mmCIF file of C-alpha atoms in Angstrom:
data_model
loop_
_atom_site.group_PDB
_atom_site.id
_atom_site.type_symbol
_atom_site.label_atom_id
_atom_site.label_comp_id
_atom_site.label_asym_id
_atom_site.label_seq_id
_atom_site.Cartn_x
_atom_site.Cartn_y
_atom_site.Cartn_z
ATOM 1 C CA UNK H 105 -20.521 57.308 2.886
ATOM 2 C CA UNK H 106 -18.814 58.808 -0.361
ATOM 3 C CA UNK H 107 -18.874 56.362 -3.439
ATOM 4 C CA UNK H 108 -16.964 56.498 -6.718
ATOM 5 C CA UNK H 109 -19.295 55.510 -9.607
ATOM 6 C CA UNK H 110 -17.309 54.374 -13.151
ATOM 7 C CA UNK H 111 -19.674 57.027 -15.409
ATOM 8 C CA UNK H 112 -18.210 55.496 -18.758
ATOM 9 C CA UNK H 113 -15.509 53.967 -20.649
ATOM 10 C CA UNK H 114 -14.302 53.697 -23.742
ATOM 11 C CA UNK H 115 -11.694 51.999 -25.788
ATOM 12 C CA UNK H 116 -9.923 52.270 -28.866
ATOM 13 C CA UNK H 117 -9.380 48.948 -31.061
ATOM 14 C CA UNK H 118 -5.994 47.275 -29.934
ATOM 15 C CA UNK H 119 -3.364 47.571 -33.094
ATOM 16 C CA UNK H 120 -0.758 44.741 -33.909
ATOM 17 C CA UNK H 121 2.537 46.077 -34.315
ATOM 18 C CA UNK H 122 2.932 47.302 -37.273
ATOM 19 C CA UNK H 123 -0.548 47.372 -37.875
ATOM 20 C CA UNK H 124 -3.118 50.059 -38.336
ATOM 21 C CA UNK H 125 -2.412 52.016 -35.541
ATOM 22 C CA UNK H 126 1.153 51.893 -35.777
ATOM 23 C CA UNK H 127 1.462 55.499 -37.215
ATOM 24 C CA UNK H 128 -0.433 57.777 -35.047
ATOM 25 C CA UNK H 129 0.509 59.420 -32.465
ATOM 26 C CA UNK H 130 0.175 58.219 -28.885
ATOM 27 C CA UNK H 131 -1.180 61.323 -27.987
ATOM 28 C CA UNK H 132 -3.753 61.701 -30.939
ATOM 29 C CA UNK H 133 -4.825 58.019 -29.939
ATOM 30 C CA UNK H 134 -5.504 58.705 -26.119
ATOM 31 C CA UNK H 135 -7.357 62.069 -27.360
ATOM 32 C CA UNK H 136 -9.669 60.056 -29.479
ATOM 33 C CA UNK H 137 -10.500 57.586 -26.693
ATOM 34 C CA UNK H 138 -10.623 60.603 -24.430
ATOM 35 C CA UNK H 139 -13.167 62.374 -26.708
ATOM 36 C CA UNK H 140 -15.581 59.798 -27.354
ATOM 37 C CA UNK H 141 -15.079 59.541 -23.315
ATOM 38 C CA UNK H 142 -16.571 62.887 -23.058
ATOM 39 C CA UNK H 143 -19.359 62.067 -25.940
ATOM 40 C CA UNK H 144 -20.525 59.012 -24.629
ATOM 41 C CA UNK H 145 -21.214 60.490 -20.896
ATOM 42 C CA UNK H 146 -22.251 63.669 -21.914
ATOM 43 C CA UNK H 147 -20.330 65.455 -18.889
ATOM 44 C CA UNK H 148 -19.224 68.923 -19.106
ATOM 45 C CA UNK H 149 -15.393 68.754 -19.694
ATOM 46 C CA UNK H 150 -15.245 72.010 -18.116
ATOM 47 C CA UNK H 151 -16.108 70.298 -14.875
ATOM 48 C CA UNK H 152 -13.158 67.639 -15.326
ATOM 49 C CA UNK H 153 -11.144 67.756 -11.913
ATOM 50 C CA UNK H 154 -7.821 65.878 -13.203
ATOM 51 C CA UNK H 155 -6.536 63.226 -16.106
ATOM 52 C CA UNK H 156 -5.033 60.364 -14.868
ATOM 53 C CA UNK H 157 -2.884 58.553 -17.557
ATOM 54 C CA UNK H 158 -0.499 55.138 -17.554
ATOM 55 C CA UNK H 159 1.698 54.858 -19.701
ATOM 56 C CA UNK H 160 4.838 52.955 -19.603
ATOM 57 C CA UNK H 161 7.666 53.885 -21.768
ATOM 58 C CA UNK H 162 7.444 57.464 -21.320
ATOM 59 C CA UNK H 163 10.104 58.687 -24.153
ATOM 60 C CA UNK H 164 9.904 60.543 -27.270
ATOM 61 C CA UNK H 165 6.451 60.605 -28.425
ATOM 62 C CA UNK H 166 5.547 59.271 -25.370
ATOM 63 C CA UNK H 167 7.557 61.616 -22.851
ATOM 64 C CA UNK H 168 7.004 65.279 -20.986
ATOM 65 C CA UNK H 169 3.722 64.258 -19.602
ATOM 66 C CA UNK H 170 2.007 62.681 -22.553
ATOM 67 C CA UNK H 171 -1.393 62.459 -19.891
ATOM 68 C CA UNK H 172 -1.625 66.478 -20.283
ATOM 69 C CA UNK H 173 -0.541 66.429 -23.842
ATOM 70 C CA UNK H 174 -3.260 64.268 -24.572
ATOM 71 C CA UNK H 175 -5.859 66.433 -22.639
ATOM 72 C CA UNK H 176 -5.025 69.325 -24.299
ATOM 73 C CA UNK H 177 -4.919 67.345 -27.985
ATOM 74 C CA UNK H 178 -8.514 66.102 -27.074
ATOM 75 C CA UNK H 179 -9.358 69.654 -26.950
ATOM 76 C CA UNK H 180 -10.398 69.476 -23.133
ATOM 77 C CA UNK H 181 -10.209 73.305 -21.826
ATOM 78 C CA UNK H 182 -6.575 74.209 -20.652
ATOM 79 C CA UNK H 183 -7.846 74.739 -16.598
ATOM 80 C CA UNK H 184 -8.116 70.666 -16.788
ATOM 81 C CA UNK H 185 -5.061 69.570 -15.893
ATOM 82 C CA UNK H 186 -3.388 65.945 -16.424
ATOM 83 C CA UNK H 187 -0.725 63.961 -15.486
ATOM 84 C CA UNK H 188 1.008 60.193 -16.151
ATOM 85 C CA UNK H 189 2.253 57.738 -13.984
ATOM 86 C CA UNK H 190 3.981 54.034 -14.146
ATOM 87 C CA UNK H 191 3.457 51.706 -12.731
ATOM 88 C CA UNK H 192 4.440 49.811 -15.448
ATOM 89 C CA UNK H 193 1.941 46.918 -17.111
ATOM 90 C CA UNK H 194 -0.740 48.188 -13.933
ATOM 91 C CA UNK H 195 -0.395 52.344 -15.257
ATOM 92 C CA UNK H 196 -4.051 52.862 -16.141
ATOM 93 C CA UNK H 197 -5.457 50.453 -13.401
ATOM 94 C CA UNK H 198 -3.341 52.428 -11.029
ATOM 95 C CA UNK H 199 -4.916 55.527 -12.785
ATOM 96 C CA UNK H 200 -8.338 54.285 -11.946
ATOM 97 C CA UNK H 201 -7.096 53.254 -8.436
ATOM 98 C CA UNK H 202 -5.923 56.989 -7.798
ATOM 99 C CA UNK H 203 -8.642 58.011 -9.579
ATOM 100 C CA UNK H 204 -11.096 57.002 -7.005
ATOM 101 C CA UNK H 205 -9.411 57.668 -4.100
ATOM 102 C CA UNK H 206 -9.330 61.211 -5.069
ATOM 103 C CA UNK H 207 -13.529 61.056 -5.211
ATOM 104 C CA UNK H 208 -13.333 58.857 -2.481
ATOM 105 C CA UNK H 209 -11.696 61.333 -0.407
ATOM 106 C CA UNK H 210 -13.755 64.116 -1.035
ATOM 107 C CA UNK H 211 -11.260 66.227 -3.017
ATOM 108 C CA UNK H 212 -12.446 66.139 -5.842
ATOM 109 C CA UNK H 213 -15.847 64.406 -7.973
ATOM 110 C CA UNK H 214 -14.671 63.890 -11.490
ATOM 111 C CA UNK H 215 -11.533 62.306 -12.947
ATOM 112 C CA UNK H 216 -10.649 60.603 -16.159
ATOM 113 C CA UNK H 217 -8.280 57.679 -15.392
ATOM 114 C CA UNK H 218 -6.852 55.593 -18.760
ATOM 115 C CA UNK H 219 -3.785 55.329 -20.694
ATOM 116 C CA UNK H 220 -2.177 54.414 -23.595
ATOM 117 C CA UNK H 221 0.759 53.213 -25.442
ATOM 118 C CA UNK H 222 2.039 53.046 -28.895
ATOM 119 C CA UNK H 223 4.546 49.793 -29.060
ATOM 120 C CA UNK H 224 5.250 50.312 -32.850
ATOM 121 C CA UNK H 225 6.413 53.389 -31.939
ATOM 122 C CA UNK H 226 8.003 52.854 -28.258
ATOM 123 C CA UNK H 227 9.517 49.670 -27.836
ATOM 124 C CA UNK H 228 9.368 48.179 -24.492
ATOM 125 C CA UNK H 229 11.817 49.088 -22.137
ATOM 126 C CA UNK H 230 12.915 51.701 -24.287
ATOM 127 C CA UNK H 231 13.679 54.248 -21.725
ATOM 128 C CA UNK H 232 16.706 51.660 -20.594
ATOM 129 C CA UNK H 233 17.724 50.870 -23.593
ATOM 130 C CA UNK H 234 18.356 54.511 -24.719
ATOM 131 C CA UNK H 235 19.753 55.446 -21.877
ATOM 132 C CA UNK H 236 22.381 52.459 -21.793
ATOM 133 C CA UNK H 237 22.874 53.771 -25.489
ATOM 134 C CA UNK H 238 23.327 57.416 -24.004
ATOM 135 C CA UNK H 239 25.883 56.443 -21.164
ATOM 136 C CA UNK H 240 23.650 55.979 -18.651
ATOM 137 C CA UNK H 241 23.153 53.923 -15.489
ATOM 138 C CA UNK H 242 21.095 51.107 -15.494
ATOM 139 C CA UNK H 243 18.108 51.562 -13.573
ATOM 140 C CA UNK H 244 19.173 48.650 -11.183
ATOM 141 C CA UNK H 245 22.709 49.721 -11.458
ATOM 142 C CA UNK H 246 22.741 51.062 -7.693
ATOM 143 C CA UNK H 247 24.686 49.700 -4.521
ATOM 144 C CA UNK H 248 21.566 48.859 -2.654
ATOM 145 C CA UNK H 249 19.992 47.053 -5.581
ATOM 146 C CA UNK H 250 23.341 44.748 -5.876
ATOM 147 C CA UNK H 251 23.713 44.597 -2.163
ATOM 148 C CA UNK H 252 20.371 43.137 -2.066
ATOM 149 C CA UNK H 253 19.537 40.497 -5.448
ATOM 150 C CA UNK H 254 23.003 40.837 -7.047
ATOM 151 C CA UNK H 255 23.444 40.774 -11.061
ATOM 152 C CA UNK H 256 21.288 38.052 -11.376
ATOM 153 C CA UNK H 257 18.916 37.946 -14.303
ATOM 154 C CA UNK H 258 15.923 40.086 -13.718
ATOM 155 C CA UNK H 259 13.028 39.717 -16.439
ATOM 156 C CA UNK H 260 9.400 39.074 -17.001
ATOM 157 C CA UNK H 261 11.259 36.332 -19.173
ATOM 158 C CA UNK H 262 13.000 35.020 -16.901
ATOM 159 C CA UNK H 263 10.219 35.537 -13.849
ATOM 160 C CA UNK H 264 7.657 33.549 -16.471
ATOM 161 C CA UNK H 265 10.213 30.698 -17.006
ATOM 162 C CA UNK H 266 10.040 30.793 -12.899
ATOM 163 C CA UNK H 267 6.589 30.577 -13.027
ATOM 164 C CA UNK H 268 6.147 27.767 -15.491
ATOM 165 C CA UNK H 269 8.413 25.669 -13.510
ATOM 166 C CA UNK H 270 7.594 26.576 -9.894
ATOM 167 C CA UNK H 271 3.636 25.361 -10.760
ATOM 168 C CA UNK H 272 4.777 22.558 -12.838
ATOM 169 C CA UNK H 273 3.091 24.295 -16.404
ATOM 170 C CA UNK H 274 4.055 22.109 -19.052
ATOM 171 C CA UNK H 275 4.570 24.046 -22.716
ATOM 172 C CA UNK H 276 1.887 22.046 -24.545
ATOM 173 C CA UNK H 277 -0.999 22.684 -21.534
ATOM 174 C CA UNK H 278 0.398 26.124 -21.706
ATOM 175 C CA UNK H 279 -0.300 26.169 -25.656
ATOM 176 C CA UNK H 280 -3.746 24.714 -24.806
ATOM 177 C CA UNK H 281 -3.746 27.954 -22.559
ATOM 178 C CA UNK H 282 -3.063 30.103 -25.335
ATOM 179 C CA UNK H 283 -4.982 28.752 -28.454
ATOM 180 C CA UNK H 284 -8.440 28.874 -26.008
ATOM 181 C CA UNK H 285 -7.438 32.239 -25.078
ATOM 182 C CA UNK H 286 -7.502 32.846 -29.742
ATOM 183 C CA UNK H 287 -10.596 31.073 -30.017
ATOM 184 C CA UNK H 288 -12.593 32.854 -27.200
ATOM 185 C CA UNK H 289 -11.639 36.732 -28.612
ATOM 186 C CA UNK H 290 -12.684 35.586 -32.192
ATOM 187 C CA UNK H 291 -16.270 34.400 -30.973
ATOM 188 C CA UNK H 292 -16.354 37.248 -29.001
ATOM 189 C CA UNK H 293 -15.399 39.491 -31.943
ATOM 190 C CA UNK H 294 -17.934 37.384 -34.000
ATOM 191 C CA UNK H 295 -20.856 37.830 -31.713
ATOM 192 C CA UNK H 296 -20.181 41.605 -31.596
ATOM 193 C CA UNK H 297 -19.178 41.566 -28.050
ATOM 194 C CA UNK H 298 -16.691 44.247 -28.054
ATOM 195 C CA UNK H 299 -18.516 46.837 -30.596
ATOM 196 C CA UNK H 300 -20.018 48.742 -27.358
ATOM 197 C CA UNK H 301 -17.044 49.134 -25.801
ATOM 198 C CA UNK H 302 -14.545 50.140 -29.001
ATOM 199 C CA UNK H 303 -14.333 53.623 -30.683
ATOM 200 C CA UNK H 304 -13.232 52.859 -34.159
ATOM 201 C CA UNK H 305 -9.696 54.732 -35.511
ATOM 202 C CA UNK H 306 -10.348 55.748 -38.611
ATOM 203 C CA UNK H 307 -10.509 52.144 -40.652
ATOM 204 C CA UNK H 308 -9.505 50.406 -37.647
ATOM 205 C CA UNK H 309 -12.505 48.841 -36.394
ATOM 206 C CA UNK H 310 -11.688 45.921 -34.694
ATOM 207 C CA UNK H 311 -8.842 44.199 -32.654
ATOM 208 C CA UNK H 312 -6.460 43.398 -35.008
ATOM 209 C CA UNK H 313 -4.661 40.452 -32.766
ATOM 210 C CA UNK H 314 -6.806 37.059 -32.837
ATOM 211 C CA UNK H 315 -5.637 34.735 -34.882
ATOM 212 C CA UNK H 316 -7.776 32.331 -36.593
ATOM 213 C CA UNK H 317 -6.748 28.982 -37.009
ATOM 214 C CA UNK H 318 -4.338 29.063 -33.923
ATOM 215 C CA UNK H 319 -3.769 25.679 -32.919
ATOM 216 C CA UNK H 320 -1.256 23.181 -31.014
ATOM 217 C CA UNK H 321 0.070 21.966 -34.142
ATOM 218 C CA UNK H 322 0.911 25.404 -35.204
ATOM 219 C CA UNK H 323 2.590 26.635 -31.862
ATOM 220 C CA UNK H 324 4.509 23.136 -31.288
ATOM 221 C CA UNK H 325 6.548 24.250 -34.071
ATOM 222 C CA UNK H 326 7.925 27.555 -32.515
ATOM 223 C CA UNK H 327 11.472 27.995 -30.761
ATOM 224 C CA UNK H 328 11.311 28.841 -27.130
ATOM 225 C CA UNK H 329 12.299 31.882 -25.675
ATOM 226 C CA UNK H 330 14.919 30.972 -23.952
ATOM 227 C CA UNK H 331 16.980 28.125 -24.086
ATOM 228 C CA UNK H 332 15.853 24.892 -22.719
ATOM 229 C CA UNK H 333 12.389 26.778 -21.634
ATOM 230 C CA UNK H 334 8.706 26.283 -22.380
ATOM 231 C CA UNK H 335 7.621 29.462 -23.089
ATOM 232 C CA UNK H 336 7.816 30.274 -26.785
ATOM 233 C CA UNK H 337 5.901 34.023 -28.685
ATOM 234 C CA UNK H 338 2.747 32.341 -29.192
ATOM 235 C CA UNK H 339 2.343 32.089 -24.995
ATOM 236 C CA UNK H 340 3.171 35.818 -24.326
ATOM 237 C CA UNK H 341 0.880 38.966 -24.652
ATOM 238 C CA UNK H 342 1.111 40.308 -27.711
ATOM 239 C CA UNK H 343 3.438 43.486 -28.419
ATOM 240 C CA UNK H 344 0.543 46.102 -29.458
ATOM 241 C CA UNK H 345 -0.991 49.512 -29.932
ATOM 242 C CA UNK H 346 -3.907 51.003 -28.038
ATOM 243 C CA UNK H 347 -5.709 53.568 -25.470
ATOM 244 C CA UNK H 348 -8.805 53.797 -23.402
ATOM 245 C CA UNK H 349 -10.455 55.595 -20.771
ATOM 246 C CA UNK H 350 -12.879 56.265 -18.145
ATOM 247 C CA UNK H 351 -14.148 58.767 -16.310
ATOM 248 C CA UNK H 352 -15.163 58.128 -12.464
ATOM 249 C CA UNK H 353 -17.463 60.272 -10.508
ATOM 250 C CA UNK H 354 -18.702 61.104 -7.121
ATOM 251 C CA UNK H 355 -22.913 61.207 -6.146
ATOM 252 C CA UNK H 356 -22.529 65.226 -6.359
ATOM 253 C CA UNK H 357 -20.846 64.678 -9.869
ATOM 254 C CA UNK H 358 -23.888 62.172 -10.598
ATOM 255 C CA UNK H 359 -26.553 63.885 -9.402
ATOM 256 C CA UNK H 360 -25.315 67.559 -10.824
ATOM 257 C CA UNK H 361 -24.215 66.491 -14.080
ATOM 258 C CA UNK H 362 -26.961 63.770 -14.818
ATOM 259 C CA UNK H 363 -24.581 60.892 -15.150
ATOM 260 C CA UNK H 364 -25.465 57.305 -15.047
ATOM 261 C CA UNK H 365 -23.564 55.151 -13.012
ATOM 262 C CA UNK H 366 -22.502 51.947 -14.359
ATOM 263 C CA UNK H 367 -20.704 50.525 -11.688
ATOM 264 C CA UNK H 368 -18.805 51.220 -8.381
ATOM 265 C CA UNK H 369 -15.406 51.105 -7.414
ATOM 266 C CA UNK H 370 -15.992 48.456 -4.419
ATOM 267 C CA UNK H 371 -12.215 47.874 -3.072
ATOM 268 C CA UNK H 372 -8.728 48.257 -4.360
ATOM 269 C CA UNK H 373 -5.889 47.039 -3.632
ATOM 270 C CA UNK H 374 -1.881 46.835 -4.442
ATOM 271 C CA UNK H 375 0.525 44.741 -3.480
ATOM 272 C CA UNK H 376 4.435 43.956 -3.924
ATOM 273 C CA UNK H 377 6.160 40.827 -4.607
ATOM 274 C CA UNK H 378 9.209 38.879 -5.167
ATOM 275 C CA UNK H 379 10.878 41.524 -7.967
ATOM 276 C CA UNK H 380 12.791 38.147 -9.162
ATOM 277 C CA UNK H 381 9.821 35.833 -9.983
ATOM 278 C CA UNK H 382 8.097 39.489 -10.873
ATOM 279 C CA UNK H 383 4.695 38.057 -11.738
ATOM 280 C CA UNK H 384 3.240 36.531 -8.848
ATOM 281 C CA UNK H 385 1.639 39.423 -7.688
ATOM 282 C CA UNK H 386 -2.067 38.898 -8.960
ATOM 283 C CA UNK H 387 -1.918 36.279 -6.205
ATOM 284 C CA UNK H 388 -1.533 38.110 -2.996
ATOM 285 C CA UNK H 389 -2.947 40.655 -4.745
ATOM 286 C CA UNK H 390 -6.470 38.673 -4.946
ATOM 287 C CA UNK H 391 -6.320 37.321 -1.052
ATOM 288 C CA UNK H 392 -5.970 40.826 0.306
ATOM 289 C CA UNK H 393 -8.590 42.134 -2.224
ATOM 290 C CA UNK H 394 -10.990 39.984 -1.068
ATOM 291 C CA UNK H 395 -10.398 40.072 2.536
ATOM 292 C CA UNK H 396 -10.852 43.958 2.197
ATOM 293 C CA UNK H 397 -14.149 42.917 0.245
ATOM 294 C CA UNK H 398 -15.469 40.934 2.573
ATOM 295 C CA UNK H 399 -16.376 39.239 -1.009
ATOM 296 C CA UNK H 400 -16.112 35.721 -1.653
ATOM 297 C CA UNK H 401 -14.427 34.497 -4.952
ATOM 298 C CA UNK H 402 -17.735 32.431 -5.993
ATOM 299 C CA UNK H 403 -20.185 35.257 -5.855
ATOM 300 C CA UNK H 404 -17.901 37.186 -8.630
ATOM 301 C CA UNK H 405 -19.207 36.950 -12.262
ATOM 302 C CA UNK H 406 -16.242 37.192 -14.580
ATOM 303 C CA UNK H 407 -12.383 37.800 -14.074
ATOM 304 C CA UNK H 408 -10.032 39.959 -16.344
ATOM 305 C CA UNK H 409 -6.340 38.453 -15.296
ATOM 306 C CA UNK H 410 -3.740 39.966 -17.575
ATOM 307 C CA UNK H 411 -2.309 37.314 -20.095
ATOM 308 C CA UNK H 412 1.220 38.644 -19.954
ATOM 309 C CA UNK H 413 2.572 34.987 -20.467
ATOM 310 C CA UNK H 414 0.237 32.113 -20.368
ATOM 311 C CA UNK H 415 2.173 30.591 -16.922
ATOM 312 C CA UNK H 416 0.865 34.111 -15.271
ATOM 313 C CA UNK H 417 -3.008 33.750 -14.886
ATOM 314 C CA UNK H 418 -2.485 29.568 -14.940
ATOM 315 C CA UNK H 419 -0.802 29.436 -11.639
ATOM 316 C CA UNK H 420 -2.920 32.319 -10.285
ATOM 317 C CA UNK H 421 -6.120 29.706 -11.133
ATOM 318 C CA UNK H 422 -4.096 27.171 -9.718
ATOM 319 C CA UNK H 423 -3.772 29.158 -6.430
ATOM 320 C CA UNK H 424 -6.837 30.983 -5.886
ATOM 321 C CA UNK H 425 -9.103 27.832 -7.541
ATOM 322 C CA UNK H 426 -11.216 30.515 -9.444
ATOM 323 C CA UNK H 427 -13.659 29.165 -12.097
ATOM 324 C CA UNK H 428 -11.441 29.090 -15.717
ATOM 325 C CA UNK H 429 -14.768 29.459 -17.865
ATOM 326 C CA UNK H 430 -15.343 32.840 -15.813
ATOM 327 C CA UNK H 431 -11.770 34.088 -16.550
ATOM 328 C CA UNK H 432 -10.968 35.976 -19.754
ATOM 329 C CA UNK H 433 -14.079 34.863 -21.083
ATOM 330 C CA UNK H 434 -13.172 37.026 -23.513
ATOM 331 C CA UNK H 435 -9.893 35.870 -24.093
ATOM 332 C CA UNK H 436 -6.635 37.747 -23.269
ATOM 333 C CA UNK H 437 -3.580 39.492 -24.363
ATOM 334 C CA UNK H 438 -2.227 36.597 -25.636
ATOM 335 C CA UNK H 439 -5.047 36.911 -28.311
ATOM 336 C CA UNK H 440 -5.924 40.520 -28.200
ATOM 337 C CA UNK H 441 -2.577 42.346 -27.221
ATOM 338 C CA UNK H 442 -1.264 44.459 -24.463
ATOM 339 C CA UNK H 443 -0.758 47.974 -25.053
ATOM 340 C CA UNK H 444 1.218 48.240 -21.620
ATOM 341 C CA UNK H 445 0.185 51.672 -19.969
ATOM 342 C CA UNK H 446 -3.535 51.430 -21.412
ATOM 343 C CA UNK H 447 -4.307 47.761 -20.915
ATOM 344 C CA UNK H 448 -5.205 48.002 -17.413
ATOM 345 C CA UNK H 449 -7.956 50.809 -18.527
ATOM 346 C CA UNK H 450 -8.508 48.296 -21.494
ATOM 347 C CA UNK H 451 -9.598 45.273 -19.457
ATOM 348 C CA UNK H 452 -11.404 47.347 -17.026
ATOM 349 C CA UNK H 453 -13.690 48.588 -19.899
ATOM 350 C CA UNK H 454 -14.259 45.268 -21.461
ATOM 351 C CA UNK H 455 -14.842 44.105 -17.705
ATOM 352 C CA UNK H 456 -17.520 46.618 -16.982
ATOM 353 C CA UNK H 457 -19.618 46.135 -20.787
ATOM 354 C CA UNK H 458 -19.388 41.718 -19.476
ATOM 355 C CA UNK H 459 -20.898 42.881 -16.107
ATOM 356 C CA UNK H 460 -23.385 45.444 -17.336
ATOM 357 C CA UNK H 461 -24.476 42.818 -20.343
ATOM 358 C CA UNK H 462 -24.910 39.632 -18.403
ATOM 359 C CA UNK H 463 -26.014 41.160 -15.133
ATOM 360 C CA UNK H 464 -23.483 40.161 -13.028
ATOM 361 C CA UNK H 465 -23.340 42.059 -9.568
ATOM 362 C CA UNK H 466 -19.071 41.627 -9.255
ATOM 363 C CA UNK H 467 -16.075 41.593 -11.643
ATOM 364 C CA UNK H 468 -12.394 41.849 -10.537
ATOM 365 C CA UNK H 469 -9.316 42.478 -12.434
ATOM 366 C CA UNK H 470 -5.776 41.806 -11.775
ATOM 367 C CA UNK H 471 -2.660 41.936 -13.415
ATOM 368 C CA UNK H 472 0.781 41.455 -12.852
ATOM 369 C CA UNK H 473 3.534 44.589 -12.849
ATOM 370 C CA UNK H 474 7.207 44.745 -13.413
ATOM 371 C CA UNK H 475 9.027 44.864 -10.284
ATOM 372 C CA UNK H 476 7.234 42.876 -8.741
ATOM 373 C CA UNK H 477 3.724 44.387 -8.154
ATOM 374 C CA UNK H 478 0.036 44.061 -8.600
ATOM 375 C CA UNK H 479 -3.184 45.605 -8.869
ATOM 376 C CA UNK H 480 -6.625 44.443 -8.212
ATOM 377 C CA UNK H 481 -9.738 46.030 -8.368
ATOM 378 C CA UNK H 482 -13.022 44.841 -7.408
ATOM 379 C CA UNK H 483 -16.298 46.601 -9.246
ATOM 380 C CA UNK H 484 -20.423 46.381 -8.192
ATOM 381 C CA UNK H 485 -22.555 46.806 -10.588
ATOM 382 C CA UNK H 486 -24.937 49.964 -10.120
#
């Protein structure tokens, strides 16, 4: 039965905005990640099938293909091709989902999935917002998008707020939420837990997000959101800079190139949910996942569930009773940021260093997508 082994991967340090990654190019950035990719495994770029990139506010620096641009930037040879895709906060784990199907499926044995994004650069949702500016539709402007959820509100705001309320989160056990989430990415920054997996950027060496000396005192102070809600800045993901990569490859690719394989792709999934509450979708997305699996939620080792608001990963441990201590053990993108299209490549690579250091046979990531989607990706260790 074909297999699709995860060879490497590699991340750059996640930037602040404004920070010291603020100024380089989106495509420079992915080429670094991509090159210490190619470093680190040793494979012969030459022998690269496709790139596979996320990224979600594909304009100006960021636009006419930026996955290709940052192929060719890496210096890969100009036969290896590359593309991006969207699908929006999910891009890169999408990547690594297409990824390996394409090894999967016998059509081809070695594929870089990642992604990145460059927030100081491209604000999010800035393909809407310029083309509002331009005199363009909105991109729910249609008939069949009225016909069907009207001009109400639709936001990660707003579907957070939803969240929060629908699974009773109160702000200050969401703060709680959010200053554990600090204090585990500083100890794991202080016990060096992230130095395999991060490619310094020049004198960028480190995350630059954690915050020491977050606390409940501190965030009780901050203005909410939105009017009359709980969620305030300090229980979002962070608005941030970064890229990784990996590459995934089949047994031929293993055997032929002399690869080691880390881990396996085990089962994949994606799922769609209500586009109003948008970020739900970890949820279903989990059931299915491990019904595919045939996997029970207690034999998996460590969970990376995107932090895009605090109320997002609380109400999925409320639903799917997974151990906290096992989840973002790490810490999340409240602490550490969330470079949109490379964050799902980002959490996989700090997910497979957990599960290769401790020894743990299963990890699963999830993470919740505008529009109401989400991935989820199960991985064995080889």
């Amino acid at each position: 039965m074909a297999e699709a082994f995860i060879v490497g991967a590699v991340r750059t340090p996640v930037g602040r905005r404004g920070g010291g990654l603020s100024a380089v190019h989106p495509a420079d950035l992915g080429a670094h990640a991509l090159r210490g990719l190619v470093v680190r495994t040793g494979v012969d770029p030459a022998r690269i099938d496709d790139v596979l990139w996320g990224c979600v506010g594909q304009v100006g620096p960021q636009a006419s293909n930026v996955g290709r641009i940052t192929a060719l930037s890496a210096g890969l040879p100009e036969s290896v091709p590359g593309t991006t895709l969207d699908r929006q906060c999910g891009s890169s784990q999408q990547a690594l989902h297409f990824a390996a199907q394409a090894v999967l499926s016998g059509t081809q044995d070695l594929v870089v999935a990642g992604g990145v994004e460059v927030m100081s650069q491209v604000p999010i949702a800035s393909p809407t917002t310029i083309g509002l500016a331009a005199g363009m539709a909105h991109p729910r402007g249609g008939q069949g998008w009225a016909e069907r959820y009207g001009d109400q509100e639709i936001s990660q705001f707003r579907g957070a707020e939803l969240i929060a309320e629908k699974w009773g989160l109160t702000r200050e056990a969401m703060e709680a939420y959010a200053v554990e989430s600090h204090r585990r990415a500083i100890e794991a920054i202080e016990r060096g837990l992230f130095d395999d997996e991060i490619l310094p950027y020049g004198d960028v060496t480190r995350d630059e997000g954690p915050r020491p000396g977050t606390n409940p005192a501190k965030l009780a102070t901050l203005e909410p959101l939105r009017e009359g809600g709980r969620l305030t800045a300090a229980l979002s993901s962070q608005i941030s800079d970064g890229a990784a990569a990996l590459l995934v490859a089949s047994g031929r690719a293993v055997r032929e190139q002399r690869l080691t394989p880390l881990a396996r792709v085990h089962t994949m999934t994606v799922v769609g949910s209500d586009p109003v509450y948008m970020l739900t979708g970890p949820i279903p997305a989990t059931e299915r996942l491990l019904e595919r699996a045939g996997v029970a939620l207690s034999e998996i080792g460590a969970f990376e569930v995107n932090e895009a608001f605090a109320s997002v990963p609380m109400a999925w441990l409320r639903e799917t009773g997974a151990d906290p201590a096992r989840t973002n053990p790490q810490g999340g993108a409240i602490a550490l940021g969330h470079p949109l299209g490379g964050t799902g490549a980002r959490l996989l690579t700090t997910l497979l260093h957990r599960m290769r250091r401790e020894n743990l046979r299963y990890g699963m990531q999830t993470m919740c997508e505008g529009g109401g989607m989400a991935n989820a990706t199960l991985l064995e260790l080889v």
